[in-house]
PDB file of C-alpha atoms in Angstrom:
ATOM      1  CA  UNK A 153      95.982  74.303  79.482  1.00 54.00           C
ATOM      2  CA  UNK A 154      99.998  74.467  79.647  1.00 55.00           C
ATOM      3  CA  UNK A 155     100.657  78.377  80.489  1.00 66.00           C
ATOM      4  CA  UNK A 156     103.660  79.827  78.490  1.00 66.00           C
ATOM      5  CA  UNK A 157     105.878  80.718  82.233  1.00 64.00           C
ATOM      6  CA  UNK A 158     109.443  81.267  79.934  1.00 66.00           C
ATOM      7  CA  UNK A 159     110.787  85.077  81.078  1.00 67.00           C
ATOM      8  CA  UNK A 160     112.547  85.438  77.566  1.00 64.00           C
ATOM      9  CA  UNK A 161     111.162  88.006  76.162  1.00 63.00           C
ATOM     10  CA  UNK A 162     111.049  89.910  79.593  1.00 66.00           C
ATOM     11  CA  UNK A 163     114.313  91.096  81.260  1.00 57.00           C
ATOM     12  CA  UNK A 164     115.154  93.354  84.070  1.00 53.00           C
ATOM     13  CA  UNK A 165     116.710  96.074  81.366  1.00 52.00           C
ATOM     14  CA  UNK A 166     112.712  96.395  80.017  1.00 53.00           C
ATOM     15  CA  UNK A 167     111.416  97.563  83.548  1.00 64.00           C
ATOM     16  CA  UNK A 168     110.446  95.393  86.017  1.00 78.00           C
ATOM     17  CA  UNK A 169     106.456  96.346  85.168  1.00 78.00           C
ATOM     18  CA  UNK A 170     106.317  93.653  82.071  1.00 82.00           C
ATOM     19  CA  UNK A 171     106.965  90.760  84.721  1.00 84.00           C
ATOM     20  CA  UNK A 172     103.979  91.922  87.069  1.00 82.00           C
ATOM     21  CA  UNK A 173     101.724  92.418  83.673  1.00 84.00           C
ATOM     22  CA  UNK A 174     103.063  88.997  83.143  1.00 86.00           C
ATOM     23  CA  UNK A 175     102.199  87.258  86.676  1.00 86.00           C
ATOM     24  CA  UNK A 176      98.744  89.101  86.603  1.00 85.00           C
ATOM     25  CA  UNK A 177      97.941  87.830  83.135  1.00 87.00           C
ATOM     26  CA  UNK A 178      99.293  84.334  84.443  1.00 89.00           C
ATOM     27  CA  UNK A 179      96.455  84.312  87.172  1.00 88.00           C
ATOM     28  CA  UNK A 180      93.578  82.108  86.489  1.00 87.00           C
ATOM     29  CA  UNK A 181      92.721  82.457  89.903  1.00 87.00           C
ATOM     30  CA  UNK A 182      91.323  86.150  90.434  1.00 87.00           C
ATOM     31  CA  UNK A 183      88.014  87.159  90.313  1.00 88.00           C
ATOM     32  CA  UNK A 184      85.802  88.401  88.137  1.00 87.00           C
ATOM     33  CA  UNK A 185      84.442  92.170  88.422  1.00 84.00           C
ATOM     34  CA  UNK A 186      80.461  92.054  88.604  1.00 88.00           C
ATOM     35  CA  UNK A 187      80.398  88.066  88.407  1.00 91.00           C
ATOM     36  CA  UNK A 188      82.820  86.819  91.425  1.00 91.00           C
ATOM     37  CA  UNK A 189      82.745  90.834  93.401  1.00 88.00           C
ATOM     38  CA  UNK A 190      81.229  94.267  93.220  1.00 88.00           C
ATOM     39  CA  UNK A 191      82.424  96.839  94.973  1.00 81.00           C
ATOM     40  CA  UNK A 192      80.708 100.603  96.188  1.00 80.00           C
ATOM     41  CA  UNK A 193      83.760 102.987  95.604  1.00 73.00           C
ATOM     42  CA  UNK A 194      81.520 105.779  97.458  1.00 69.00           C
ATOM     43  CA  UNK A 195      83.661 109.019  97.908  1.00 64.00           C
ATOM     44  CA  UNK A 196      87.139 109.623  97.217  1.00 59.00           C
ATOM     45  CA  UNK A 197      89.192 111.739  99.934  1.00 56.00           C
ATOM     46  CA  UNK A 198      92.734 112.621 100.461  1.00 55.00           C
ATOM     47  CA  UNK A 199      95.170 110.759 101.828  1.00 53.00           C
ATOM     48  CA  UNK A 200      95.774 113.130 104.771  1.00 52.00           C
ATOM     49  CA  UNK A 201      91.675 114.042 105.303  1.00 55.00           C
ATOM     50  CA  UNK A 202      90.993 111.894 108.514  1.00 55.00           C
ATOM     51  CA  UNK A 203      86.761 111.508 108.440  1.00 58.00           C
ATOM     52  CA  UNK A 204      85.222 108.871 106.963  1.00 56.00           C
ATOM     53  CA  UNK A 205      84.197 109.956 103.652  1.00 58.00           C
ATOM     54  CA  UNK A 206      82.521 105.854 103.082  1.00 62.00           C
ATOM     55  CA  UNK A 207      79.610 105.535 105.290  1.00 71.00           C
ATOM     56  CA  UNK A 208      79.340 101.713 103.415  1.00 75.00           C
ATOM     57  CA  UNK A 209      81.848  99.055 102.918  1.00 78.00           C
ATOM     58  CA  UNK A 210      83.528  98.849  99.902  1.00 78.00           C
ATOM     59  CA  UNK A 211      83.088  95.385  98.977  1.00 85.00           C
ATOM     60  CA  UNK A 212      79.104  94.765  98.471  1.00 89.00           C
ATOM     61  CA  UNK A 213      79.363  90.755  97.315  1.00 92.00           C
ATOM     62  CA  UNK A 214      82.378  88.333  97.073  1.00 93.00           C
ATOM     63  CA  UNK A 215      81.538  84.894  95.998  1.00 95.00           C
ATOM     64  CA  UNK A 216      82.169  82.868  98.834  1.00 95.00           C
ATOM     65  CA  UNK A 217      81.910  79.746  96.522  1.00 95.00           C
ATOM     66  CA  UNK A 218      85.351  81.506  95.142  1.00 93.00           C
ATOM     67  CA  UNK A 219      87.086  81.872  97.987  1.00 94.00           C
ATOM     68  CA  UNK A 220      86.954  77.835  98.792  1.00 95.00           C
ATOM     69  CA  UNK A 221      89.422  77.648  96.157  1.00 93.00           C
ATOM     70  CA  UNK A 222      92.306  75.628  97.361  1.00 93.00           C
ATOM     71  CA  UNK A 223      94.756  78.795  97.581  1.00 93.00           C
ATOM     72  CA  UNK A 224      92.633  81.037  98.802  1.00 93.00           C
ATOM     73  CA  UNK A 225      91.300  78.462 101.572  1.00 95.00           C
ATOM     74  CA  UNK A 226      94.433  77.764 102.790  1.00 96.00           C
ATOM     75  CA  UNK A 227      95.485  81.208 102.679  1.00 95.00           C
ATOM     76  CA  UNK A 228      92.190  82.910 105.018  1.00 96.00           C
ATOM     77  CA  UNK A 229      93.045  79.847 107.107  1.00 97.00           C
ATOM     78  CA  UNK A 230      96.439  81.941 108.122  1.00 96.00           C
ATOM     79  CA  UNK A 231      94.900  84.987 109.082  1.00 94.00           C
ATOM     80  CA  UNK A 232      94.154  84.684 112.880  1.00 93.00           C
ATOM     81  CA  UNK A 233      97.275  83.547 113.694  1.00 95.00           C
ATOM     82  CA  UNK A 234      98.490  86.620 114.617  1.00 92.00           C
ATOM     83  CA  UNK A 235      98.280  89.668 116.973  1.00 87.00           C
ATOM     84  CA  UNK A 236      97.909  92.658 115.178  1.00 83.00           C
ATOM     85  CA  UNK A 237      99.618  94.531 117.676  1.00 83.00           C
ATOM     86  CA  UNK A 238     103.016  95.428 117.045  1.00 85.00           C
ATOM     87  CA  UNK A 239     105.447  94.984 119.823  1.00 84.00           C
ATOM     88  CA  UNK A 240     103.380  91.644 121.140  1.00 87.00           C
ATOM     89  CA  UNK A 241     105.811  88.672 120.461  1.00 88.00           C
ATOM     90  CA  UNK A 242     104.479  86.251 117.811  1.00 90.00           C
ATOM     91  CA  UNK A 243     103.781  82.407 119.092  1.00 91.00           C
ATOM     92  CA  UNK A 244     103.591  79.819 115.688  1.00 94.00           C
ATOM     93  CA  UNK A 245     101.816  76.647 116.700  1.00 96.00           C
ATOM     94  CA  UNK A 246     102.662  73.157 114.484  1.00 97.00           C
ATOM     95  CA  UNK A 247      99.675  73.432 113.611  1.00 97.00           C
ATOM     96  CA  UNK A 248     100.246  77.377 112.352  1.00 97.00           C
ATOM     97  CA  UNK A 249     103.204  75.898 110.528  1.00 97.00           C
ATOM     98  CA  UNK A 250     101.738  73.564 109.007  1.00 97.00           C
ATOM     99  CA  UNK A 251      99.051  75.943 107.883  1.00 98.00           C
ATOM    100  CA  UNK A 252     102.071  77.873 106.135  1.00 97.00           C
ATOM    101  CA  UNK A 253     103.368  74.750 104.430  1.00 96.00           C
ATOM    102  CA  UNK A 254     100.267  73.532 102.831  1.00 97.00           C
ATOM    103  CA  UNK A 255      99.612  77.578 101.678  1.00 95.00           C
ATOM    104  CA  UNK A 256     103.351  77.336  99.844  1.00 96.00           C
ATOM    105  CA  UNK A 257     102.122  74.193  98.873  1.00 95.00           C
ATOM    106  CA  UNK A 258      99.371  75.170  97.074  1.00 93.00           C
ATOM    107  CA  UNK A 259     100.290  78.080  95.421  1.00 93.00           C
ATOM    108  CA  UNK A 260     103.593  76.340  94.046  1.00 93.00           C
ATOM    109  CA  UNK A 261     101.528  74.653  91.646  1.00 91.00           C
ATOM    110  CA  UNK A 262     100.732  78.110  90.115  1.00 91.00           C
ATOM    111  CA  UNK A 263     101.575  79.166  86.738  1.00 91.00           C
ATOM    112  CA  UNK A 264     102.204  82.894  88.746  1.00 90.00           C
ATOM    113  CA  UNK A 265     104.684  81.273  90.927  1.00 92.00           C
ATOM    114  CA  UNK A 266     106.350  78.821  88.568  1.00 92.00           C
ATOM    115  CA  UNK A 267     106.707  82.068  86.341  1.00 90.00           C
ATOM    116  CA  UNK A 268     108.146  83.887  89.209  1.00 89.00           C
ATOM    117  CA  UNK A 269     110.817  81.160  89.533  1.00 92.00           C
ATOM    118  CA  UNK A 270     111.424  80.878  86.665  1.00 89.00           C
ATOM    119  CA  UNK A 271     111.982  85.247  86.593  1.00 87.00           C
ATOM    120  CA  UNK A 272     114.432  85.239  89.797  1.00 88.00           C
ATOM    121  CA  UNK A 273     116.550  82.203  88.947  1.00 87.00           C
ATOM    122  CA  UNK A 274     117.276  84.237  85.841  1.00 83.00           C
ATOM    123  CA  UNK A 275     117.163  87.607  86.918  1.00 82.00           C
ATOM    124  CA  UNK A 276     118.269  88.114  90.795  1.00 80.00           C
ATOM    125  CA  UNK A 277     121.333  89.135  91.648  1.00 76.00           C
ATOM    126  CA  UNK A 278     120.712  89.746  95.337  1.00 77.00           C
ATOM    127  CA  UNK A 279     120.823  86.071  96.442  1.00 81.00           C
ATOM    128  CA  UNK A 280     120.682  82.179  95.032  1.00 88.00           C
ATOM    129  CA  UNK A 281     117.730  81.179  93.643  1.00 92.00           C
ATOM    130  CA  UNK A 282     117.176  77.604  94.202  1.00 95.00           C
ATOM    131  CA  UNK A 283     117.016  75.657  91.304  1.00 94.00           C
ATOM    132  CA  UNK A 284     113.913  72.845  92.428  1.00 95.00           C
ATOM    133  CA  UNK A 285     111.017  73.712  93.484  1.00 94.00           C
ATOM    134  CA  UNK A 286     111.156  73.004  96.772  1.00 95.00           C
ATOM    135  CA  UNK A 287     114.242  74.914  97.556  1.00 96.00           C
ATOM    136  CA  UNK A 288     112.286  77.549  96.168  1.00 95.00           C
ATOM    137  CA  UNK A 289     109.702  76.918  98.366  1.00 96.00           C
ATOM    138  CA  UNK A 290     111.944  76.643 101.551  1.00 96.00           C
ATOM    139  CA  UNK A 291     113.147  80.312 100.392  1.00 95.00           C
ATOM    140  CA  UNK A 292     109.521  81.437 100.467  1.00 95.00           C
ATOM    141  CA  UNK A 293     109.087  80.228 103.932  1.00 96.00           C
ATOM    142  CA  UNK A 294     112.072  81.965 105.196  1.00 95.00           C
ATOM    143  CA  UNK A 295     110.983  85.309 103.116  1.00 92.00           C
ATOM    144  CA  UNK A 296     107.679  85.363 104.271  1.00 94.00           C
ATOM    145  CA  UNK A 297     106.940  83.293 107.693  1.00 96.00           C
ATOM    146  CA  UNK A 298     110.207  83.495 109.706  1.00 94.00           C
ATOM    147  CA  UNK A 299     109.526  86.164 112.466  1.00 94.00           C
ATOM    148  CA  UNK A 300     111.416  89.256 113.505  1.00 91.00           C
ATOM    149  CA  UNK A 301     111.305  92.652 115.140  1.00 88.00           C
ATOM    150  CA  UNK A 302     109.700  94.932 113.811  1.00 84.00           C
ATOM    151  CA  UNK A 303     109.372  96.945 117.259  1.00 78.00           C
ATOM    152  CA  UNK A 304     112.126  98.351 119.415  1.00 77.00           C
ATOM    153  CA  UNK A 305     113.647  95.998 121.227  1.00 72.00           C
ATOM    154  CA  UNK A 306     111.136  93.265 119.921  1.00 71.00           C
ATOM    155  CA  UNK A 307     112.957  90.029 118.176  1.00 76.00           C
ATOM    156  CA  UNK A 308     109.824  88.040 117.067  1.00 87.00           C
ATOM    157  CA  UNK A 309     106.471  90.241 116.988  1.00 88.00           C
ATOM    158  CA  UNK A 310     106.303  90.327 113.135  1.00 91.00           C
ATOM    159  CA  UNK A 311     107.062  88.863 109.638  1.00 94.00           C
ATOM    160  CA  UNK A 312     106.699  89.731 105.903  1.00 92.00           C
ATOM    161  CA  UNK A 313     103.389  87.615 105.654  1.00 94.00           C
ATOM    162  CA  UNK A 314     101.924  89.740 108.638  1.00 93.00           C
ATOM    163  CA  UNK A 315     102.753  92.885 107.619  1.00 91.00           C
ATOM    164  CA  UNK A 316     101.697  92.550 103.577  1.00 89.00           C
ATOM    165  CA  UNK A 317      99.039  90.650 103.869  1.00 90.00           C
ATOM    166  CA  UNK A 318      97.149  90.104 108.183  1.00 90.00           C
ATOM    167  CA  UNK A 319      98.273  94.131 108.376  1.00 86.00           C
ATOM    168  CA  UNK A 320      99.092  95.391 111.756  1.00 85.00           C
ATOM    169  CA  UNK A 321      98.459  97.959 114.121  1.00 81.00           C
ATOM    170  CA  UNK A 322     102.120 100.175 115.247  1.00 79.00           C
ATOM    171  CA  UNK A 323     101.238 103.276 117.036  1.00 76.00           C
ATOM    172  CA  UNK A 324      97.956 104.272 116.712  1.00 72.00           C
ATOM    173  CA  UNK A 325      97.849 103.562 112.985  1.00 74.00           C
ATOM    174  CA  UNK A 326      97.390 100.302 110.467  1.00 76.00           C
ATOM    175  CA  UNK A 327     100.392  99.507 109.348  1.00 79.00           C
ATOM    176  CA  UNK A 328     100.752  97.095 105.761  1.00 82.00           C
ATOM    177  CA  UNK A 329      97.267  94.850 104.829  1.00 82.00           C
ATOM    178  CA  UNK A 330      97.955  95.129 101.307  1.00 82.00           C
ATOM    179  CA  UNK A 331      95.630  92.418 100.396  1.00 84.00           C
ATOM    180  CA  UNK A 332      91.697  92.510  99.148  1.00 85.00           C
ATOM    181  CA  UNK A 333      90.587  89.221 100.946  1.00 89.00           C
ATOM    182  CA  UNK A 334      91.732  90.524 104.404  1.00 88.00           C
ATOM    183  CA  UNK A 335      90.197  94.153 103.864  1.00 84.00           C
ATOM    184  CA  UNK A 336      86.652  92.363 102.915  1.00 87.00           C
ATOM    185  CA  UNK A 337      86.864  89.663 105.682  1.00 90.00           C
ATOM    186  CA  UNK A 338      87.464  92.525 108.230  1.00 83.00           C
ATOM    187  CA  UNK A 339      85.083  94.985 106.505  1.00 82.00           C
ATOM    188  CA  UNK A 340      82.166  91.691 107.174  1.00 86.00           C
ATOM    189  CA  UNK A 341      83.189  92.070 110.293  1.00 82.00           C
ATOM    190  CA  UNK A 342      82.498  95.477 110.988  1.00 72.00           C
ATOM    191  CA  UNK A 343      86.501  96.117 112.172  1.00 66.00           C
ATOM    192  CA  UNK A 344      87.499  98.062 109.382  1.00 61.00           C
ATOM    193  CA  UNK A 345      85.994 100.702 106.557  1.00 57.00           C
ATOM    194  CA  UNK A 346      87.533 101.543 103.397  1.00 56.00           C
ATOM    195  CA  UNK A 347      87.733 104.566 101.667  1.00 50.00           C
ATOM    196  CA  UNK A 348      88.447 104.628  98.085  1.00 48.00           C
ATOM    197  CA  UNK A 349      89.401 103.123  94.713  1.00 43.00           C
ATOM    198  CA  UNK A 350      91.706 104.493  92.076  1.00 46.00           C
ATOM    199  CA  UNK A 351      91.335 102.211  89.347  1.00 47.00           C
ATOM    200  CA  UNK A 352      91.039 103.873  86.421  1.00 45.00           C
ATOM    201  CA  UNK A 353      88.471 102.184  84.089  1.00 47.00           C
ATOM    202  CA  UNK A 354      91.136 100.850  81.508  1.00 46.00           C
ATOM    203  CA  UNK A 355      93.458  99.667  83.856  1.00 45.00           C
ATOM    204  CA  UNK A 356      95.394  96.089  82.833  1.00 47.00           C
ATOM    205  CA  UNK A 357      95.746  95.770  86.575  1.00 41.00           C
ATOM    206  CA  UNK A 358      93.192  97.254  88.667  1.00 45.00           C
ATOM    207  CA  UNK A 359      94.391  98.766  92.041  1.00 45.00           C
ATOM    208  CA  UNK A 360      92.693 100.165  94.943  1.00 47.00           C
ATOM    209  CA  UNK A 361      94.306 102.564  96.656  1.00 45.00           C
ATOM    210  CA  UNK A 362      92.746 102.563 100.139  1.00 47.00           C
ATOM    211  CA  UNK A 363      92.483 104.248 103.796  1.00 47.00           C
ATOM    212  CA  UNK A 364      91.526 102.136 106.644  1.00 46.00           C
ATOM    213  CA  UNK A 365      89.438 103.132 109.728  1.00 43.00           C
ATOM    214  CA  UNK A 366      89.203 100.883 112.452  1.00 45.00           C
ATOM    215  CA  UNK A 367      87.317 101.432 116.120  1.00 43.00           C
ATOM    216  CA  UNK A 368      89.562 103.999 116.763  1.00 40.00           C
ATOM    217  CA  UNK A 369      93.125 105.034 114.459  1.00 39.00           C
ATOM    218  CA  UNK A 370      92.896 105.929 111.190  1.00 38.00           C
ATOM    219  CA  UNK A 371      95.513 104.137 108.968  1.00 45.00           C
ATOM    220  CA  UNK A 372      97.894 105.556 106.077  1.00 45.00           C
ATOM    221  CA  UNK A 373      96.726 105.315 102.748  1.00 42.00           C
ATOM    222  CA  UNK A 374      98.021 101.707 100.817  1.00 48.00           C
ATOM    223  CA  UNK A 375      97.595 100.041  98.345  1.00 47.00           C
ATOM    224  CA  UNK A 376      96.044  96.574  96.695  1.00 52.00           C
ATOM    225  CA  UNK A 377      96.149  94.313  93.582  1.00 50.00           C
ATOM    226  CA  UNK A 378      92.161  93.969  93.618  1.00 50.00           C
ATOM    227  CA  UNK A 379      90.891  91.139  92.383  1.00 49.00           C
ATOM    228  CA  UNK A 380      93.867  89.049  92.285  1.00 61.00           C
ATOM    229  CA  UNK A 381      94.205  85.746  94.181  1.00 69.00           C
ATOM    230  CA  UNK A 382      96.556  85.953  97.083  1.00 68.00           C
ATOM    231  CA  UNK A 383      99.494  84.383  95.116  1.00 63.00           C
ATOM    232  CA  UNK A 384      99.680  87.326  92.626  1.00 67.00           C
ATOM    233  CA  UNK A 385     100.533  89.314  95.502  1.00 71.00           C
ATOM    234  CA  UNK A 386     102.931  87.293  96.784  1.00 69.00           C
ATOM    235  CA  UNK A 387     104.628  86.832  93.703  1.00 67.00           C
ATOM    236  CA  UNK A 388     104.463  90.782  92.606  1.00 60.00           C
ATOM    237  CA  UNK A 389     106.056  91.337  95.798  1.00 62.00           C
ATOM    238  CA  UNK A 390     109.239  89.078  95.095  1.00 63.00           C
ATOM    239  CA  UNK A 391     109.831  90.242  91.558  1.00 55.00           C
ATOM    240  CA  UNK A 392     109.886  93.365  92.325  1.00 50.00           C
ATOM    241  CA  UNK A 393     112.146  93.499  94.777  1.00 51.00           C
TER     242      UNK A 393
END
């Protein structure tokens, strides 16, 4: 099926909220509630109440047949290449980068990503927008995977990929993991807990608006696209900025 990706009838002067409706609807990717995931939203808390108010993990089945998708394989096959620990400098392997490549790879064949293209060459201001695809997909690289410092006097320790979507640990606290895949794969292994979802039952795009606990600190609340596949994300988070 040839997806309709044309950003006519969307424009930057009617709120930047009908191109995310648009990437989500775009995704052909996500999950299903109840068939592909099922989650236990247990209680809700406060964003500045510290227990545990989620003696169970959130996420009680993900299809694992799902997730060997070819985005989301080559995306969980970026996630332990990093240290979590902010202010430890960042060392990318060939074969790390060639992880990344194949990832951009795969998710430029997206009708969420073409769409998002398609939306920035027309509507950003900021910077060029490459016209061929992989310009584009250079600019992604450089957006996401290029490191910097995101510690005092630290020049390579993080990157927009590792904050958004590995999440990181900065003084006692988790800092970014805005992703579903990463919360469950860390919740299987018993690293982190999460607290509570906000989606309201009619939602177009349902969000979880979560608190981490790990071993010991106790993260800021964030939030998550649940659901969606990896490249919703990463496309939500260039249009809207």
């Amino acid at each position: 099926m040839v997806e309709d990706i044309s950003v006519k009838n969307i424009g930057l002067e009617k709120s930047i909220s009908n191109a995310v409706q648009r990437i989500f609807d775009l995704d052909r990717n996500r999950l299903i509630s109840g068939q592909d995931y099922r989650v236990n939203v247990q209680d809700s808390k406060k964003p500045y109440w510290k227990e545990d108010k989620a003696e169970n993990p959130l996420f009680t089945y993900v299809s694992e047949e799902r997730l060997q998708r070819p985005t989301y394989r080559s995306f969980i096959a970026m996630l332990d290449n990093y240290s979590s620990a902010c202010g430890t400098a960042e060392n990318v392997t060939m074969s790390e980068v060639t992880e990344q490549r194949t990832f951009l790879k795969s998710i430029m064949e997206t009708a969420p990503l073409k769409f998002c293209h398609t939306y920035l060459r027309e509507n950003c201001t900021s910077r060029t927008i490459p016209a061929d695809a992989q310009g584009f997909q250079g600019l992604l690289y450089d957006l996401w995977f290029k490191l910097y410092g995101r510690s005092k006097g630290m020049k390579s320790d993080s990157s927009g990929f590792e904050h958004v979507f590995v999440g990181e640990i900065k003084e006692g606290e988790v800092s970014g993991l805005h992703n579903w895949i990463q919360i469950y794969l860390e919740e299987k292994k018993k690293v982190i807990w999460t607290i509570v979802d906000t989606s309201s039952p009619g939602a177009k795009v349902p969000l979880i608006l979560m608190g981490t606990i790990t071993s010991s600190p106790f993260s800021s609340f964030g939030m998550v696209l649940k659901s969606s596949s990896v490249l919703v994300s990463l496309a939500y988070h260039l249009s809207s900025k």
